[in-house]
């Protein structure tokens, strides 16, 4: 049976639609396989080489100038600081004078190593029950007596010179700095110098050097041949004080004795 229109069926050919495909990945779009990330140093090098050669030359010259200027500043400023921080110390001492100073009462004494300065009582040291007992806490004294051979300081002193001074248990006293009771040790060292100005020396100073240190019991001080010797000792001088114990409630039962030997006369300290 034919169709009612009596014409043949028209046929057309259509190209089928392609199937849907996902877009290619980054690797397939021409970038290839991802490599390791560059370090900051590599990026910096790449950036430098992208700078024109002439510009790189100018930058290098500028950096060199800055480095040289910094080095010069450090050298010169460092030298100035060193000169200020470490001044050259002068150790010159006054030359000895060829003079003679007769024995006389001392007026002033000074021990530079301790920064100790002391004035003297006008009279000889007082005594209590046969023991030297200066009247003043703030002044030193020299001990002389009719029954003792002790001398006053001078270049030609005939025998030993005795200088005494008080120390105080927690209170100021003229010879506090000679001995450290809490550490139980002398503050004077062998070779330290003692300067004494007397009525006869005027502005000149008699200089003595420390030679020996002692800590005798008070009861045995007067019998110590090590301190006093067995015969006359011209040029020898003693400084005598009490040792205050670390416990301020305890009694002072020892003396601090320093032996000194006459050295020279100078006109300045």
CSV table of C-alpha atoms in Angstrom, one decimal:
chain,number,residue,atom,x,y,z
A,1,UNK,CA,0.0,0.0,0.0
A,2,UNK,CA,1.5,3.4,-1.0
A,3,UNK,CA,1.2,6.6,0.9
A,4,UNK,CA,-1.6,9.0,0.2
A,5,UNK,CA,0.8,11.6,-1.3
A,6,UNK,CA,2.4,9.1,-3.7
A,7,UNK,CA,6.1,10.6,-3.3
A,8,UNK,CA,9.2,8.9,-2.2
A,9,UNK,CA,10.7,9.4,1.3
A,10,UNK,CA,13.5,12.0,1.5
A,11,UNK,CA,16.5,10.9,3.4
A,12,UNK,CA,19.3,13.2,4.8
A,13,UNK,CA,22.6,12.4,6.4
A,14,UNK,CA,23.6,14.1,9.7
A,15,UNK,CA,27.0,14.0,11.2
A,16,UNK,CA,26.6,12.7,14.7
A,17,UNK,CA,27.6,15.1,17.5
A,18,UNK,CA,30.9,14.4,19.1
A,19,UNK,CA,30.9,13.1,22.6
A,20,UNK,CA,31.6,15.6,25.4
A,21,UNK,CA,35.2,15.7,26.5
A,22,UNK,CA,36.8,17.4,29.5
A,23,UNK,CA,39.2,20.2,28.9
A,24,UNK,CA,42.8,19.0,28.8
A,25,UNK,CA,44.8,19.2,32.1
A,26,UNK,CA,47.6,21.7,32.6
A,27,UNK,CA,50.2,19.1,31.7
A,28,UNK,CA,48.4,18.5,28.4
A,29,UNK,CA,48.1,22.2,27.6
A,30,UNK,CA,51.7,22.5,26.8
A,31,UNK,CA,53.3,23.1,30.2
A,32,UNK,CA,54.6,19.6,30.5
A,33,UNK,CA,55.4,18.0,33.8
A,34,UNK,CA,55.5,20.3,36.8
A,35,UNK,CA,59.2,20.7,38.1
A,36,UNK,CA,60.5,21.7,41.5
A,37,UNK,CA,59.7,25.2,42.7
A,38,UNK,CA,62.6,27.7,42.5
A,39,UNK,CA,64.3,28.9,45.7
A,40,UNK,CA,64.4,32.6,46.6
A,41,UNK,CA,68.1,32.6,45.7
A,42,UNK,CA,67.4,31.3,42.2
A,43,UNK,CA,64.6,33.8,41.7
A,44,UNK,CA,67.0,36.6,42.8
A,45,UNK,CA,69.7,35.4,40.4
A,46,UNK,CA,67.1,35.3,37.6
A,47,UNK,CA,65.9,38.8,38.5
A,48,UNK,CA,69.5,40.1,38.5
A,49,UNK,CA,70.3,38.7,35.1
A,50,UNK,CA,67.1,40.3,33.7
A,51,UNK,CA,68.6,43.7,34.6
A,52,UNK,CA,70.5,45.3,31.7
A,53,UNK,CA,74.3,44.8,31.9
A,54,UNK,CA,75.1,48.5,32.2
A,55,UNK,CA,72.6,48.9,35.1
A,56,UNK,CA,74.2,45.9,36.8
A,57,UNK,CA,77.6,47.6,36.6
A,58,UNK,CA,76.2,50.8,38.2
A,59,UNK,CA,74.7,48.8,41.1
A,60,UNK,CA,77.9,46.9,41.7
A,61,UNK,CA,79.9,50.1,41.9
A,62,UNK,CA,77.4,51.7,44.3
A,63,UNK,CA,77.5,48.6,46.6
A,64,UNK,CA,81.3,48.6,46.6
A,65,UNK,CA,81.4,52.3,47.6
A,66,UNK,CA,79.0,51.6,50.5
A,67,UNK,CA,81.1,48.7,51.8
A,68,UNK,CA,84.3,50.7,51.7
A,69,UNK,CA,82.7,53.6,53.5
A,70,UNK,CA,81.4,51.3,56.2
A,71,UNK,CA,84.8,49.7,56.8
A,72,UNK,CA,86.5,53.1,57.0
A,73,UNK,CA,83.9,54.3,59.5
A,74,UNK,CA,84.3,51.2,61.7
A,75,UNK,CA,88.1,51.4,61.7
A,76,UNK,CA,88.3,55.1,62.7
A,77,UNK,CA,85.4,55.1,65.2
A,78,UNK,CA,86.7,51.9,66.8
A,79,UNK,CA,90.2,53.5,67.3
A,80,UNK,CA,88.7,56.5,69.0
A,81,UNK,CA,86.6,54.3,71.5
A,82,UNK,CA,89.7,52.3,72.3
A,83,UNK,CA,91.7,55.4,73.1
A,84,UNK,CA,89.0,56.7,75.5
A,85,UNK,CA,88.3,53.3,77.2
A,86,UNK,CA,91.9,52.4,77.8
A,87,UNK,CA,94.0,55.5,78.5
A,88,UNK,CA,97.7,55.0,79.0
A,89,UNK,CA,98.4,54.9,82.7
A,90,UNK,CA,101.3,56.9,84.1
A,91,UNK,CA,103.3,55.0,86.7
A,92,UNK,CA,106.2,57.5,87.2
A,93,UNK,CA,106.9,58.1,90.9
A,94,UNK,CA,108.7,61.2,92.3
A,95,UNK,CA,112.5,60.8,92.4
A,96,UNK,CA,114.1,60.3,95.8
A,97,UNK,CA,115.6,63.4,97.3
A,98,UNK,CA,119.1,63.5,98.8
A,99,UNK,CA,118.1,65.2,102.0
A,100,UNK,CA,118.1,64.5,105.8
A,101,UNK,CA,115.1,64.9,108.0
A,102,UNK,CA,115.6,64.9,111.7
A,103,UNK,CA,113.2,62.8,113.9
A,104,UNK,CA,110.1,64.8,114.9
A,105,UNK,CA,106.4,64.4,115.5
A,106,UNK,CA,104.4,63.2,112.5
A,107,UNK,CA,101.7,65.5,111.2
A,108,UNK,CA,100.0,63.4,108.5
A,109,UNK,CA,100.2,59.9,107.0
A,110,UNK,CA,98.9,58.3,103.8
A,111,UNK,CA,98.7,54.8,102.5
A,112,UNK,CA,97.8,55.1,98.8
A,113,UNK,CA,96.9,51.5,98.2
A,114,UNK,CA,94.1,51.8,100.8
A,115,UNK,CA,93.4,55.4,100.2
A,116,UNK,CA,93.9,55.8,104.0
A,117,UNK,CA,94.8,59.2,105.3
A,118,UNK,CA,95.3,60.1,109.0
A,119,UNK,CA,96.3,63.0,111.1
A,120,UNK,CA,98.1,62.7,114.5
A,121,UNK,CA,97.4,63.6,118.1
A,122,UNK,CA,99.7,66.2,119.5
A,123,UNK,CA,100.9,64.1,122.4
A,124,UNK,CA,102.4,60.6,122.6
A,125,UNK,CA,99.9,57.7,122.7
A,126,UNK,CA,98.2,57.3,126.0
A,127,UNK,CA,98.3,54.0,127.8
A,128,UNK,CA,95.8,52.0,129.9
A,129,UNK,CA,97.2,49.3,132.3
A,130,UNK,CA,100.4,49.3,130.3
A,131,UNK,CA,98.8,48.9,126.9
A,132,UNK,CA,98.7,51.6,124.2
A,133,UNK,CA,95.3,53.2,124.1
A,134,UNK,CA,95.0,56.3,121.8
A,135,UNK,CA,92.7,59.0,123.1
A,136,UNK,CA,91.1,59.7,119.7
A,137,UNK,CA,89.1,57.4,117.5
A,138,UNK,CA,89.8,59.6,114.4
A,139,UNK,CA,93.5,60.3,114.8
A,140,UNK,CA,96.7,58.2,115.0
A,141,UNK,CA,99.4,58.7,117.5
A,142,UNK,CA,103.1,57.9,118.0
A,143,UNK,CA,104.3,56.1,121.1
A,144,UNK,CA,107.4,57.2,122.9
A,145,UNK,CA,108.3,56.8,126.6
A,146,UNK,CA,111.3,57.5,128.9
A,147,UNK,CA,111.7,53.8,129.6
A,148,UNK,CA,111.5,52.8,125.9
A,149,UNK,CA,114.0,53.3,123.1
A,150,UNK,CA,111.3,54.1,120.5
A,151,UNK,CA,112.0,57.0,118.1
A,152,UNK,CA,110.0,59.6,116.2
A,153,UNK,CA,110.1,59.3,112.4
A,154,UNK,CA,113.0,60.7,110.4
A,155,UNK,CA,115.7,59.7,108.0
A,156,UNK,CA,118.1,59.0,110.8
A,157,UNK,CA,115.8,57.5,113.4
A,158,UNK,CA,117.9,55.6,116.0
A,159,UNK,CA,115.4,52.9,116.6
A,160,UNK,CA,111.9,51.6,115.9
A,161,UNK,CA,109.0,54.0,115.3
A,162,UNK,CA,105.6,53.0,116.8
A,163,UNK,CA,102.3,54.4,115.4
A,164,UNK,CA,99.0,53.3,116.8
A,165,UNK,CA,95.4,53.9,116.0
A,166,UNK,CA,91.9,52.6,116.9
A,167,UNK,CA,89.6,50.4,114.9
A,168,UNK,CA,85.8,50.4,115.6
A,169,UNK,CA,83.3,47.6,115.9
A,170,UNK,CA,80.7,49.0,113.5
A,171,UNK,CA,81.8,52.6,114.0
A,172,UNK,CA,84.3,54.8,112.1
A,173,UNK,CA,87.9,54.7,113.3
A,174,UNK,CA,91.2,55.9,111.9
A,175,UNK,CA,92.7,52.4,111.2
A,176,UNK,CA,89.6,50.5,110.2
A,177,UNK,CA,91.0,49.9,106.7
A,178,UNK,CA,94.2,48.2,107.8
A,179,UNK,CA,92.6,44.9,108.6
A,180,UNK,CA,89.4,43.2,107.3
A,181,UNK,CA,87.9,41.5,110.4
A,182,UNK,CA,85.1,39.7,108.5
A,183,UNK,CA,87.6,38.1,106.1
A,184,UNK,CA,90.3,37.8,108.8
A,185,UNK,CA,93.1,39.2,106.6
A,186,UNK,CA,95.4,42.2,106.3
A,187,UNK,CA,94.5,44.8,103.8
A,188,UNK,CA,98.1,46.0,103.5
A,189,UNK,CA,100.3,43.9,101.1
A,190,UNK,CA,104.0,43.4,101.2
A,191,UNK,CA,105.6,46.2,99.2
A,192,UNK,CA,102.8,48.8,99.8
A,193,UNK,CA,104.0,52.2,100.7
A,194,UNK,CA,103.3,54.5,103.7
A,195,UNK,CA,104.0,58.2,103.4
A,196,UNK,CA,104.6,60.3,106.5
A,197,UNK,CA,104.9,64.1,106.7
A,198,UNK,CA,106.5,65.4,110.0
A,199,UNK,CA,107.1,68.8,111.7
A,200,UNK,CA,110.7,68.7,110.4
A,201,UNK,CA,109.9,67.4,106.9
A,202,UNK,CA,107.6,70.3,106.0
A,203,UNK,CA,106.2,69.6,102.5
A,204,UNK,CA,108.4,66.5,102.1
A,205,UNK,CA,107.3,63.0,102.7
A,206,UNK,CA,109.2,60.1,104.4
A,207,UNK,CA,108.4,56.9,102.5
A,208,UNK,CA,108.2,53.4,104.1
A,209,UNK,CA,107.6,50.0,102.5
A,210,UNK,CA,105.6,47.2,104.1
A,211,UNK,CA,107.9,44.3,104.9
A,212,UNK,CA,106.0,42.0,107.3
A,213,UNK,CA,102.5,41.3,108.7
A,214,UNK,CA,101.4,39.9,112.1
A,215,UNK,CA,98.3,39.1,114.1
A,216,UNK,CA,99.5,38.5,117.7
A,217,UNK,CA,97.4,38.1,120.8
A,218,UNK,CA,97.2,41.3,122.7
A,219,UNK,CA,98.6,39.6,125.7
A,220,UNK,CA,101.7,38.5,123.9
A,221,UNK,CA,102.4,41.5,121.7
A,222,UNK,CA,105.0,43.1,123.9
A,223,UNK,CA,107.0,39.9,124.1
A,224,UNK,CA,107.2,39.2,120.4
A,225,UNK,CA,110.8,39.3,119.2
A,226,UNK,CA,109.6,38.8,115.7
A,227,UNK,CA,107.9,42.1,115.8
A,228,UNK,CA,110.2,44.2,118.1
A,229,UNK,CA,113.5,42.5,117.4
A,230,UNK,CA,116.2,41.9,120.0
A,231,UNK,CA,118.3,45.0,119.4
A,232,UNK,CA,117.9,48.5,117.9
A,233,UNK,CA,116.3,48.5,114.5
A,234,UNK,CA,116.9,52.0,112.9
A,235,UNK,CA,114.5,52.7,110.0
A,236,UNK,CA,111.8,50.2,111.2
A,237,UNK,CA,108.3,51.4,111.8
A,238,UNK,CA,105.2,49.6,113.2
A,239,UNK,CA,101.5,50.4,112.7
A,240,UNK,CA,99.4,48.8,115.4
A,241,UNK,CA,95.7,48.4,115.6
A,242,UNK,CA,93.0,46.1,117.0
A,243,UNK,CA,91.4,43.3,115.0
A,244,UNK,CA,87.6,43.6,115.3
A,245,UNK,CA,86.1,40.1,115.0
A,246,UNK,CA,83.3,39.4,112.5
A,247,UNK,CA,80.9,38.9,115.5
A,248,UNK,CA,80.6,42.5,116.8
A,249,UNK,CA,79.5,41.1,120.2
A,250,UNK,CA,82.9,39.4,120.7
A,251,UNK,CA,85.8,41.2,122.3
A,252,UNK,CA,88.9,42.2,120.3
A,253,UNK,CA,91.7,40.0,121.5
A,254,UNK,CA,94.2,40.4,118.7
A,255,UNK,CA,96.3,43.1,117.2
A,256,UNK,CA,97.0,43.8,113.5
A,257,UNK,CA,100.6,44.8,113.2
A,258,UNK,CA,102.4,45.8,110.0
A,259,UNK,CA,106.2,46.2,109.9
A,260,UNK,CA,107.5,48.9,107.6
A,261,UNK,CA,111.1,49.9,106.5
A,262,UNK,CA,112.3,53.4,105.7
A,263,UNK,CA,112.9,53.8,102.0
A,264,UNK,CA,113.4,57.5,100.9
A,265,UNK,CA,112.2,61.1,100.9
A,266,UNK,CA,110.0,62.5,98.2
A,267,UNK,CA,108.4,65.9,97.6
A,268,UNK,CA,105.0,64.5,96.3
A,269,UNK,CA,102.9,61.4,96.5
